[in-house]
mmCIF file of C-alpha atoms (C1' of nucleotides) in Angstrom:
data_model
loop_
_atom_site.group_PDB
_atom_site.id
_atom_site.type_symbol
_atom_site.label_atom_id
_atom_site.label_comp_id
_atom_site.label_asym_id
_atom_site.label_seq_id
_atom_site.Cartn_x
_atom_site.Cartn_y
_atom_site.Cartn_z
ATOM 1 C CA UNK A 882 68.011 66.324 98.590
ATOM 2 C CA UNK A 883 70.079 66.283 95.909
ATOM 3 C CA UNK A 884 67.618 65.488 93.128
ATOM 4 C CA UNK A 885 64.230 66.915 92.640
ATOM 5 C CA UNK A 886 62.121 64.208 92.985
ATOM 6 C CA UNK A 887 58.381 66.084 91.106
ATOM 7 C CA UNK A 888 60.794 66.957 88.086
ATOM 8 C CA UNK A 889 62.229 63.385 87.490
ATOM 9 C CA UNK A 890 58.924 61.993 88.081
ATOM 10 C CA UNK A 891 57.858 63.779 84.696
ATOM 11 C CA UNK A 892 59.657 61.539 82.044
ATOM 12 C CA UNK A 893 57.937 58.418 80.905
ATOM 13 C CA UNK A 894 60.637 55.915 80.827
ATOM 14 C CA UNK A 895 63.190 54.197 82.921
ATOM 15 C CA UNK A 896 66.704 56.306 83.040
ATOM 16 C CA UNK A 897 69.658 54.874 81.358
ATOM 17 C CA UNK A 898 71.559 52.031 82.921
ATOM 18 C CA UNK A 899 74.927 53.204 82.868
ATOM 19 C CA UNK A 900 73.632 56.338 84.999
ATOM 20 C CA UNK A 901 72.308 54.234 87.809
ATOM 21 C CA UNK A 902 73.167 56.257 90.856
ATOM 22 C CA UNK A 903 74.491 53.695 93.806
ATOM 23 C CA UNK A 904 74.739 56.234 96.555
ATOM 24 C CA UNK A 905 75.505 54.350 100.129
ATOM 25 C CA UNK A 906 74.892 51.312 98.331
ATOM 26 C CA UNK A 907 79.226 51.358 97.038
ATOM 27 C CA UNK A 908 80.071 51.271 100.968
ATOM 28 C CA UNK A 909 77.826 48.462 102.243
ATOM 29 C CA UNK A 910 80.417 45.493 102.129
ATOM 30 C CA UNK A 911 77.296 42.625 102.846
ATOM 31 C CA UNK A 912 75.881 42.895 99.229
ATOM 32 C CA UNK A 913 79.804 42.485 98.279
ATOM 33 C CA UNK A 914 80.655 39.899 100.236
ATOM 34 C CA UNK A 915 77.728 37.801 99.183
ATOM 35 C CA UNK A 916 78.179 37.800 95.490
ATOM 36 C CA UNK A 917 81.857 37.058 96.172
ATOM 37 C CA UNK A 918 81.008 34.540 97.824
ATOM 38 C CA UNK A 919 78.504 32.879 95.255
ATOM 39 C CA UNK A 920 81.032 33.784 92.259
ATOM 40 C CA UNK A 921 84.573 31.876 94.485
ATOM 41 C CA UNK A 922 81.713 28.626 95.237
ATOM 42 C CA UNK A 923 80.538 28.755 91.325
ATOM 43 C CA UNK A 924 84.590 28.695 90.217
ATOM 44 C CA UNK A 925 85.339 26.076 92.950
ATOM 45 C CA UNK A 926 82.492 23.630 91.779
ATOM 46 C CA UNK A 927 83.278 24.226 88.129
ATOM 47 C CA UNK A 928 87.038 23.892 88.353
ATOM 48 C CA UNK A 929 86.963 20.524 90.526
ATOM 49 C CA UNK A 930 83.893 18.829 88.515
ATOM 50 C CA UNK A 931 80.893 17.141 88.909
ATOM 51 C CA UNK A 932 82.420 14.063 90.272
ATOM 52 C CA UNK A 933 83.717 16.023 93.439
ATOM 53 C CA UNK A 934 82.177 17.032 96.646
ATOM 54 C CA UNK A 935 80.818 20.603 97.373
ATOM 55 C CA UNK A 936 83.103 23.315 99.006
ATOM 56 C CA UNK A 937 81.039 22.464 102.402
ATOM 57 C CA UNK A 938 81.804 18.867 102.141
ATOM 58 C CA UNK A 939 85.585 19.492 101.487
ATOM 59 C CA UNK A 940 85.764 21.421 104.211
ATOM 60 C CA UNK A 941 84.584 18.569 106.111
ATOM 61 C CA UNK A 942 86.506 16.090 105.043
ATOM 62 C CA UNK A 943 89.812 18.167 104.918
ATOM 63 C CA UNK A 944 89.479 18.529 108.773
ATOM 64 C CA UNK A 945 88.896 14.632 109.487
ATOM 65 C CA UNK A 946 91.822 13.989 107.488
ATOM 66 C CA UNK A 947 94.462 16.448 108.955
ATOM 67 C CA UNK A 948 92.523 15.327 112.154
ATOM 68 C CA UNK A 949 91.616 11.384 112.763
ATOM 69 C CA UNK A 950 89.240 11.039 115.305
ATOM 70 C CA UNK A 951 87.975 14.712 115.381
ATOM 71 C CA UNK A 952 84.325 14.856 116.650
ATOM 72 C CA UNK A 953 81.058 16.313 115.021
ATOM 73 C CA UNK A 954 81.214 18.886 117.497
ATOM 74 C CA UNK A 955 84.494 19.774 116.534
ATOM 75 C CA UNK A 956 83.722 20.158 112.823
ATOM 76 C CA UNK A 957 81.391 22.559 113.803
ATOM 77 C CA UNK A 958 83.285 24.818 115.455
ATOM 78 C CA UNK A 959 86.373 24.809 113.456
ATOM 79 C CA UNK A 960 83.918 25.103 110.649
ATOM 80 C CA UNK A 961 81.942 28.015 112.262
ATOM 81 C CA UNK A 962 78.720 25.792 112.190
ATOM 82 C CA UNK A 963 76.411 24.275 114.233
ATOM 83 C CA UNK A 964 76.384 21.225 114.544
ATOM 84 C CA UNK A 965 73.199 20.148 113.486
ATOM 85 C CA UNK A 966 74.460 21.329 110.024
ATOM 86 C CA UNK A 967 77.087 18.756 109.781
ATOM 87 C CA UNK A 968 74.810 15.226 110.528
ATOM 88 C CA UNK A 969 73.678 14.777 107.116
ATOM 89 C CA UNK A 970 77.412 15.499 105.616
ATOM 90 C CA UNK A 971 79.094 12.793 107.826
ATOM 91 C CA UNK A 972 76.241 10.327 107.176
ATOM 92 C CA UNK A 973 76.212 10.908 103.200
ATOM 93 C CA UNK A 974 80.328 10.333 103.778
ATOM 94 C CA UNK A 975 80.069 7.289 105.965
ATOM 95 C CA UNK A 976 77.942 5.679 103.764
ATOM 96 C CA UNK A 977 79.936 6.314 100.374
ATOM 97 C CA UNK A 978 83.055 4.791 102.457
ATOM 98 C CA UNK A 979 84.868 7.601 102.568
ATOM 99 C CA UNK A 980 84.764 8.045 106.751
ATOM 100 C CA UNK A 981 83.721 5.983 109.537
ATOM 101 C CA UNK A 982 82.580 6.902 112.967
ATOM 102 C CA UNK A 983 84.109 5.352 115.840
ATOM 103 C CA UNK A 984 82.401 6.048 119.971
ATOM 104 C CA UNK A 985 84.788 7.017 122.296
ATOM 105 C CA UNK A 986 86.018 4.516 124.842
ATOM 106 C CA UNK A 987 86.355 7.313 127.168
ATOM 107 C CA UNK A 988 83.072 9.408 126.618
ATOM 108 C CA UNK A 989 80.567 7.177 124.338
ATOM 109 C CA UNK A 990 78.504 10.297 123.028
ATOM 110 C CA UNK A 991 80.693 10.994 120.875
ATOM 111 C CA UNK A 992 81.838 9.834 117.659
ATOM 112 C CA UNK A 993 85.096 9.765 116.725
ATOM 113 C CA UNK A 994 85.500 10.485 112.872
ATOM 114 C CA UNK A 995 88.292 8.809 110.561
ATOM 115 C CA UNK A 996 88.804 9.079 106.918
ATOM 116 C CA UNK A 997 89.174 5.599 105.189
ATOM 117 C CA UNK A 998 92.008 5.483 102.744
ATOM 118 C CA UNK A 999 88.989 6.331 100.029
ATOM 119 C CA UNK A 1000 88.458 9.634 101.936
ATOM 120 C CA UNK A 1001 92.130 10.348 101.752
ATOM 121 C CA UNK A 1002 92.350 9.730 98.435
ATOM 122 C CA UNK A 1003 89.160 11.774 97.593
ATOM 123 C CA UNK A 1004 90.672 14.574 99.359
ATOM 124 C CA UNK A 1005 94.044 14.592 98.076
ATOM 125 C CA UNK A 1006 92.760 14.726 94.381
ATOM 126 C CA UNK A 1007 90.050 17.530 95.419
ATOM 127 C CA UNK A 1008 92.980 19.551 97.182
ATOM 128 C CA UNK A 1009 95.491 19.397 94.192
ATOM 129 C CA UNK A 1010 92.465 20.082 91.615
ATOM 130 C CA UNK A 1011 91.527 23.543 94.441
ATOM 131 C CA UNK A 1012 94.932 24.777 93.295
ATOM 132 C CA UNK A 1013 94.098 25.950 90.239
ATOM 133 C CA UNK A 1014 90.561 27.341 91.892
ATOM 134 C CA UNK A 1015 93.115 29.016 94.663
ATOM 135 C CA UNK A 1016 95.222 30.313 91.632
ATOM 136 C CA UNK A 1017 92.379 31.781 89.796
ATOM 137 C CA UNK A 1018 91.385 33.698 93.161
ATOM 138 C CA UNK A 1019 94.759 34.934 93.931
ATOM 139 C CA UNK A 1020 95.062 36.655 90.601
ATOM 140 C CA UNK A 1021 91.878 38.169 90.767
ATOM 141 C CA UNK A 1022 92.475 39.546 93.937
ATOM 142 C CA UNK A 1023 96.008 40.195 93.101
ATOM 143 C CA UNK A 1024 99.230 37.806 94.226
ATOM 144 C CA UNK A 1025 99.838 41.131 96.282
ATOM 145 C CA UNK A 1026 97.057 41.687 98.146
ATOM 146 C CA UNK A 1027 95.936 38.236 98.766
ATOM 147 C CA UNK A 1028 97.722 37.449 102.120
ATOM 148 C CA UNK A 1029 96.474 41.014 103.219
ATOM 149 C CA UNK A 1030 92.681 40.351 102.119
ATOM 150 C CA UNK A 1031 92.788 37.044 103.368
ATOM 151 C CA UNK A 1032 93.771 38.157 106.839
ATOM 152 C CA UNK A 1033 91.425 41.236 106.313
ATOM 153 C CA UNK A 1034 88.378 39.023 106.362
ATOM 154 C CA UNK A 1035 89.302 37.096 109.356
ATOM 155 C CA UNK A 1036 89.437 40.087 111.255
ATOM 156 C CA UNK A 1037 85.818 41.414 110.430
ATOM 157 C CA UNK A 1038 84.653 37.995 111.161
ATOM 158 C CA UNK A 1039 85.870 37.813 114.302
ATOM 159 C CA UNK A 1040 85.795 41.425 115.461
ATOM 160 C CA UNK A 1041 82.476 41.453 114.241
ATOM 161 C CA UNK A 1042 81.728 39.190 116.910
ATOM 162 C CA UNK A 1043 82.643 40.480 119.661
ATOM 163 C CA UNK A 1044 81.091 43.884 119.361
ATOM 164 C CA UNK A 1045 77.772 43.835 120.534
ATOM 165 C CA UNK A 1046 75.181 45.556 119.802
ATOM 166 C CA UNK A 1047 73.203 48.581 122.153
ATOM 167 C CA UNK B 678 102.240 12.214 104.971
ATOM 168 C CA UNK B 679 103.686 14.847 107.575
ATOM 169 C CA UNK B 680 100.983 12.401 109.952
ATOM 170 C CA UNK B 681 101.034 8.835 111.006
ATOM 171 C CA UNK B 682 97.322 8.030 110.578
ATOM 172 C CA UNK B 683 97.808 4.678 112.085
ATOM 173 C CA UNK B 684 99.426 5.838 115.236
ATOM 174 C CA UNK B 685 96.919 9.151 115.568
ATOM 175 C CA UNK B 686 94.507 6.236 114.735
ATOM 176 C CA UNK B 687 95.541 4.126 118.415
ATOM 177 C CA UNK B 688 93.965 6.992 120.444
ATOM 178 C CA UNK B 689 90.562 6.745 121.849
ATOM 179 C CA UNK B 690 89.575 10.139 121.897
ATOM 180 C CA UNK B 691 89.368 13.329 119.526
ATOM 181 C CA UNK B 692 92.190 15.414 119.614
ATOM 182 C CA UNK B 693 91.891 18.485 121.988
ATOM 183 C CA UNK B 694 90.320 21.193 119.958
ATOM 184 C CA UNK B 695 92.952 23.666 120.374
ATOM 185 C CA UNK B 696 95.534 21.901 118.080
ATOM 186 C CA UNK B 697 93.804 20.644 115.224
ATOM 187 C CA UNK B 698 95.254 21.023 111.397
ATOM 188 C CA UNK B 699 93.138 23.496 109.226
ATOM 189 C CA UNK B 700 96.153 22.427 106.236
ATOM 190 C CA UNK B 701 95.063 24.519 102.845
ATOM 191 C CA UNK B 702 91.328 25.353 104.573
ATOM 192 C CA UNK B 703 93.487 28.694 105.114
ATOM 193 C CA UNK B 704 93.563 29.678 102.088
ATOM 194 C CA UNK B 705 90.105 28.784 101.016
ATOM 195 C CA UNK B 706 88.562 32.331 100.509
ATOM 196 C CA UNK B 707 84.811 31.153 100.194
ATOM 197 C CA UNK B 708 84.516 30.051 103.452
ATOM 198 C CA UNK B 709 85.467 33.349 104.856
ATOM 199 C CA UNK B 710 83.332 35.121 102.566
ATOM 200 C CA UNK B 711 80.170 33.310 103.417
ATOM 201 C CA UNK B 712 80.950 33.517 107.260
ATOM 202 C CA UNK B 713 81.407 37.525 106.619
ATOM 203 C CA UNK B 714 78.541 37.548 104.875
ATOM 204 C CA UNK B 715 76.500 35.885 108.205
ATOM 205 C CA UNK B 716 78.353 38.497 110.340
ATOM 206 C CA UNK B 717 77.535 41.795 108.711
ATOM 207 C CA UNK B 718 74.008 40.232 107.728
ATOM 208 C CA UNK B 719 73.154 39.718 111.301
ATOM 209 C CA UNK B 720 74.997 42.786 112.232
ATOM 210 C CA UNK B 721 73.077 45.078 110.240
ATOM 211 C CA UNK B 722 69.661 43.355 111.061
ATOM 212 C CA UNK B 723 70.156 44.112 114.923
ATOM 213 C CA UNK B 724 71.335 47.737 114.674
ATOM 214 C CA UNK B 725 68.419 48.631 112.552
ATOM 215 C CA UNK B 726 65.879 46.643 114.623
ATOM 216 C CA UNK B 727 62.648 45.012 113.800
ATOM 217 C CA UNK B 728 60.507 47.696 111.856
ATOM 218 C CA UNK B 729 63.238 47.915 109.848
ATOM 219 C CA UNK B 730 63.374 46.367 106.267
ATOM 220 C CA UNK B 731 66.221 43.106 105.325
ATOM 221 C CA UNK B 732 69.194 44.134 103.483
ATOM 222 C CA UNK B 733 68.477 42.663 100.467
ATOM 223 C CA UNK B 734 65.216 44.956 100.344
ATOM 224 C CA UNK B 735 67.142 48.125 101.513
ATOM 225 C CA UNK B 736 69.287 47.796 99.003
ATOM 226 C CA UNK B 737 66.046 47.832 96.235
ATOM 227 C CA UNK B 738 64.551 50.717 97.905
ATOM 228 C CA UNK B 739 67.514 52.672 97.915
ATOM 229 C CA UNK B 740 68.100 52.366 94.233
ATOM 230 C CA UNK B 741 64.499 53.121 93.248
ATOM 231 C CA UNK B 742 64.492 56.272 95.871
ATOM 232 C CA UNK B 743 67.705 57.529 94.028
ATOM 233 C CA UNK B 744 66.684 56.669 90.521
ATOM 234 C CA UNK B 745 62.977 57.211 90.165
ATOM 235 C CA UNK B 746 61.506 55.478 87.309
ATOM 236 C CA UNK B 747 64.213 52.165 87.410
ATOM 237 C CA UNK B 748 62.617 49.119 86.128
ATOM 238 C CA UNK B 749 62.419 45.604 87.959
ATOM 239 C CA UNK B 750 65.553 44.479 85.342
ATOM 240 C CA UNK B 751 67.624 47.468 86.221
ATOM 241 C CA UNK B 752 67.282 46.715 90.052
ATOM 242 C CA UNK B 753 68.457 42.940 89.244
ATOM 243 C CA UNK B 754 71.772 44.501 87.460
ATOM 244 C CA UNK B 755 72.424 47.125 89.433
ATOM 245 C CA UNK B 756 71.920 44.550 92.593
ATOM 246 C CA UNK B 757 73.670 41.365 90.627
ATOM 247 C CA UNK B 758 70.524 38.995 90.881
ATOM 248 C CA UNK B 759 68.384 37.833 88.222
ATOM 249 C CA UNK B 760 64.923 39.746 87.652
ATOM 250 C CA UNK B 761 62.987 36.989 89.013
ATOM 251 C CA UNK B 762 64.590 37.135 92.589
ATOM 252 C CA UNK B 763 63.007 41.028 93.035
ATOM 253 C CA UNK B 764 59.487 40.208 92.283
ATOM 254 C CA UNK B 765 57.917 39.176 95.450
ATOM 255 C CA UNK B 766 60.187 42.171 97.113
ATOM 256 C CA UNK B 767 58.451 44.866 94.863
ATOM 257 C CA UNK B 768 55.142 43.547 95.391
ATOM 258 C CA UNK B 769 55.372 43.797 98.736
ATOM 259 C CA UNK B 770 56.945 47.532 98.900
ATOM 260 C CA UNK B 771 53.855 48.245 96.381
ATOM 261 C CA UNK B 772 51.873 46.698 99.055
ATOM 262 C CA UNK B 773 52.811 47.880 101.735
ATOM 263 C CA UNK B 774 53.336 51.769 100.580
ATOM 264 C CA UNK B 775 56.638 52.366 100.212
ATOM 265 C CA UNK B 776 56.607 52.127 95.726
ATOM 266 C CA UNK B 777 54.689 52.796 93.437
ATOM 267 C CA UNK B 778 54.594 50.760 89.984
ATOM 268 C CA UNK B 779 53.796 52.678 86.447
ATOM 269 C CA UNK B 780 54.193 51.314 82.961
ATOM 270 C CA UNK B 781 55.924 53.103 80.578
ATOM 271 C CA UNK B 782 54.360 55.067 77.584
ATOM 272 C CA UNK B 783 57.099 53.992 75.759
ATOM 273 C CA UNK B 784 57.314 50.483 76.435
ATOM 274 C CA UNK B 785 54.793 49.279 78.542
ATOM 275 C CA UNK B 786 56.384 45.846 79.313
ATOM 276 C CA UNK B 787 58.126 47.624 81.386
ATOM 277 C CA UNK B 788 57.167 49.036 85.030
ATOM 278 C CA UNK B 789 58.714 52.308 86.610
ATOM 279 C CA UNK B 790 59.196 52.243 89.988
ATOM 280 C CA UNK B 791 59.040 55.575 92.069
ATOM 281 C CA UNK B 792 59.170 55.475 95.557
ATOM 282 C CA UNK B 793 56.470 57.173 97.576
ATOM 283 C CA UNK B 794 57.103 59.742 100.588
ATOM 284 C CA UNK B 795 56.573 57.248 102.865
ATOM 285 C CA UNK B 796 59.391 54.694 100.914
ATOM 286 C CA UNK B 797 61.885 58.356 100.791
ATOM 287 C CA UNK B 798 61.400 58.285 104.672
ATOM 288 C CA UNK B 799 61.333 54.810 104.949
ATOM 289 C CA UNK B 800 65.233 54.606 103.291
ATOM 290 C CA UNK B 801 66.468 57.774 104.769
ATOM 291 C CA UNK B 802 65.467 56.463 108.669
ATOM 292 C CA UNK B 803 67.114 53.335 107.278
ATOM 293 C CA UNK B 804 70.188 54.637 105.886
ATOM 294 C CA UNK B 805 70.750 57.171 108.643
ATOM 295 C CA UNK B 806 70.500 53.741 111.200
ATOM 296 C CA UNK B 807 73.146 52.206 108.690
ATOM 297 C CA UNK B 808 76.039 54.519 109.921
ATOM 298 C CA UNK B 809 76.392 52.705 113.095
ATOM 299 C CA UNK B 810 76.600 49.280 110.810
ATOM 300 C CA UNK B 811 79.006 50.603 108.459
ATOM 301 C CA UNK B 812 81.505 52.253 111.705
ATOM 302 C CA UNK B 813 81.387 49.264 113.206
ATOM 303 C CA UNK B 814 81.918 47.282 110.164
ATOM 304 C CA UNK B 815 84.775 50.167 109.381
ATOM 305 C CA UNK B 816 86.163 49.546 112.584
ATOM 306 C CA UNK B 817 86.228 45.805 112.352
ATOM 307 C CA UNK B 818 88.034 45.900 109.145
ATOM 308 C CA UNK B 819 90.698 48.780 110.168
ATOM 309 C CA UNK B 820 89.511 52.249 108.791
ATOM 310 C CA UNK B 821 93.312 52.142 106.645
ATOM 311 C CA UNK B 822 92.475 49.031 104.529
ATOM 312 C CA UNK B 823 88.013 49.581 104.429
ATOM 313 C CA UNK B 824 88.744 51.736 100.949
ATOM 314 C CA UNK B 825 91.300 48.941 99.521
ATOM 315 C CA UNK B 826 89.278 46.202 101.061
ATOM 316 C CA UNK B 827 86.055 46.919 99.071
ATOM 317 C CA UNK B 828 87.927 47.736 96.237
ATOM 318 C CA UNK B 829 89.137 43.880 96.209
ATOM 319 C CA UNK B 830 86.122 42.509 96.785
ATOM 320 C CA UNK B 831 84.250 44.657 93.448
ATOM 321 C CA UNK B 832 87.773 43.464 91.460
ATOM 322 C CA UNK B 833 87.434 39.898 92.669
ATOM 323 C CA UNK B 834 83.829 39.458 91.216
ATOM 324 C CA UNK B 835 84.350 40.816 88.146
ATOM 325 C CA UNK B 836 87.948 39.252 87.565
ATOM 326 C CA UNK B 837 86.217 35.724 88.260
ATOM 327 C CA UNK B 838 83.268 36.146 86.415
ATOM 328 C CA UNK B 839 85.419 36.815 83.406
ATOM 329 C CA UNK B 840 87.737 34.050 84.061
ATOM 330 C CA UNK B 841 86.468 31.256 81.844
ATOM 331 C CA UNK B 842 87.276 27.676 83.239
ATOM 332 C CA UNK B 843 88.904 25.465 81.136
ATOM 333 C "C1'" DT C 976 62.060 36.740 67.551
ATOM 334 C "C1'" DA C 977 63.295 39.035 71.779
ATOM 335 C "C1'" DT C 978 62.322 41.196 76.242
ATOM 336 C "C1'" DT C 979 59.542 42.512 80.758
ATOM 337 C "C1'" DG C 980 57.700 40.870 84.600
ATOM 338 C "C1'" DT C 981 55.381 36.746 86.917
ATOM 339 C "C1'" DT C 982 55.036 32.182 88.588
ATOM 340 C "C1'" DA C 983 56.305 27.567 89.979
ATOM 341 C "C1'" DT C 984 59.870 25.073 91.368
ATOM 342 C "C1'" DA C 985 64.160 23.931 93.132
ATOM 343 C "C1'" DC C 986 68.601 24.430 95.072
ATOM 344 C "C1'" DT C 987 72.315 26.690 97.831
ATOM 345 C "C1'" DC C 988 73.542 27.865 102.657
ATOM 346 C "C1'" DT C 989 72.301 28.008 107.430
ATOM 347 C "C1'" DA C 990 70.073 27.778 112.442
ATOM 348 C "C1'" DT C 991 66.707 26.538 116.515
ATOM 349 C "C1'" DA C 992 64.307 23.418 119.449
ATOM 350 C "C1'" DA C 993 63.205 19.036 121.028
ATOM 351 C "C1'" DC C 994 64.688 14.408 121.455
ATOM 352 C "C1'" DT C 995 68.061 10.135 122.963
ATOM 353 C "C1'" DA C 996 71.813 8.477 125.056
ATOM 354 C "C1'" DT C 997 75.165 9.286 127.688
ATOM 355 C "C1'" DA C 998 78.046 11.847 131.238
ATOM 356 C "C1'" DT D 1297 72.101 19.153 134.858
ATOM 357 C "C1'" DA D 1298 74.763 19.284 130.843
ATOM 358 C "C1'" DT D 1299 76.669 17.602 126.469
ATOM 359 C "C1'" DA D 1300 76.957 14.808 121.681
ATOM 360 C "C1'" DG D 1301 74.609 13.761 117.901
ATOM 361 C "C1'" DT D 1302 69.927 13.410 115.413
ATOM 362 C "C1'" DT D 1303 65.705 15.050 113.578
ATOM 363 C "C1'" DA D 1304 62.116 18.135 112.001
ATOM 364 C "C1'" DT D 1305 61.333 22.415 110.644
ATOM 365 C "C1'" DA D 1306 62.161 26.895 109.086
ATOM 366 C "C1'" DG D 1307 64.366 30.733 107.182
ATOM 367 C "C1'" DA D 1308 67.919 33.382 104.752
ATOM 368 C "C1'" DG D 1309 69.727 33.687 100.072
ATOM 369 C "C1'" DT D 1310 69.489 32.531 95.193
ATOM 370 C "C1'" DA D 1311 68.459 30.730 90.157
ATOM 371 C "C1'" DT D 1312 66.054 28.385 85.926
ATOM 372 C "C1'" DA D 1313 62.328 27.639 82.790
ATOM 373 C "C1'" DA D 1314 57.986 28.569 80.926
ATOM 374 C "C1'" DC D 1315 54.288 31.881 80.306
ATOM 375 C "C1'" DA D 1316 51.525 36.203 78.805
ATOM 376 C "C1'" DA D 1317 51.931 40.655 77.209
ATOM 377 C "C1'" DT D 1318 54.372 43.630 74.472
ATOM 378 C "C1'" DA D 1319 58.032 45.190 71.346
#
DNA sequence: TATTGTTATACTCTATAACTATA
DNA sequence: TATAGTTATAGAGTATAACAATA
């Protein structure tokens, strides 16, 4: 209501950038939270080189190292994925030797998933290379605010999930 | 080396899921930031129901309803994606009623987009529905750090996309 | 030469459902 | 019956490069 729609309609141009009226648009954190996210995976991949694994993959393979013998369906979870999105990962990993996959004596569906000393290695360099990446994000959020932030988005993610919806 | 791989190694079973080692995944803001993302996506898709248009083409409609006459470039700043990514989105809004599309007398490359009645009631219902998904996405974040929080995620992107990487 | 909008293509990320083998 | 992992498929998001029309 706060613009008269007939009048603007009159001029025969686009307005100016720079007076681009947002509105709602400034509170609605999604559109945020995406680019941030697209901006932290575009330093991450940059930083670490073409010769490393994605962010998804490191994820991965951080978890089976701090973890020997953790299970697909584990991944998942501690990954906040399905499952199903993990099977090509493990299988690209197995066969570039830097896991293997082991059945469980005690429950044979599973697969029991160990990093080879390759896998360590791999992950070691990619982890002391993500400092710089984890540097570059601190400062832009701001050494102070970091921990807080951090923290911050764990919350939404998780209270997020338990509201439901009417 | 705070683990004995070979000894975790003798097991023959994955560890119990409540005690495995995220290490540095902690501090690995992207992952957070995409899983956000999922969470307010999906949260904002179910308040506003079926009829109701995707985020990513609220947030076009909403800048064309509050600056009549923006072009299809302006909408890619203004919304931080690349001109190409709005096409099919305008066409459709064009189709379907809710825009309208006029080249410019002074440049007609370019195409002013107006929304029509319909497309000002069609953002207003919209953005009226969106106060329950911004409460609850106030809520989830703590209504003392929602200001501060937003404010780091705007400083974030445009601290890292000035960063250059070595 | 440069820009607007379009198209074709490709690349992230992800999930669901059905299947198998096991439990 | 239910679970672990696999597969096929699909859907969200996005970008790049080349093109015609226009500046």
């Amino acid at each position: 209501m706060a613009r008269s729609f007939a009048k603007e309609q009159e001029a025969d141009c686009p307005p100016p950038f720079e007076t681009l009226d947002h509105g709602i648009l400034h509170e609605f954190v999604g559109m945020y939270l995406r680019v941030a996210y697209e901006v932290a995976y575009e330093d991450f991949t940059k930083r670490l080189g073409a010769e490393a694994l994605r962010p998804g993959y490191f994820t991965i393979l951080t978890l089976i190292v701090l973890n020997p013998r953790i299970s697909q369906t584990q991944i998942g979870m501690a990954s906040e994925r399905d499952k199903s999105s993990i099977t090509i990962a493990l299988r690209w990993m197995e066969d570039n030797g830097l896991i293997t996959r082991h059945p469980s004596a005690q429950d044979r569906r599973t697969h029991m998933c160990v990093a080879t000393p390759a896998g360590i290695e791999m992950q070691a360099r990619m982890q002391a290379k993500s400092l710089a990446h984890l540097t570059a994000l601190g400062n832009a959020i701001g050494p102070e605010r970091r921990a807080d932030f951090i923290q911050t988005l764990k919350d939404l993610i998780h209270e997020m999930r338990q509201a439901d919806i009417p």
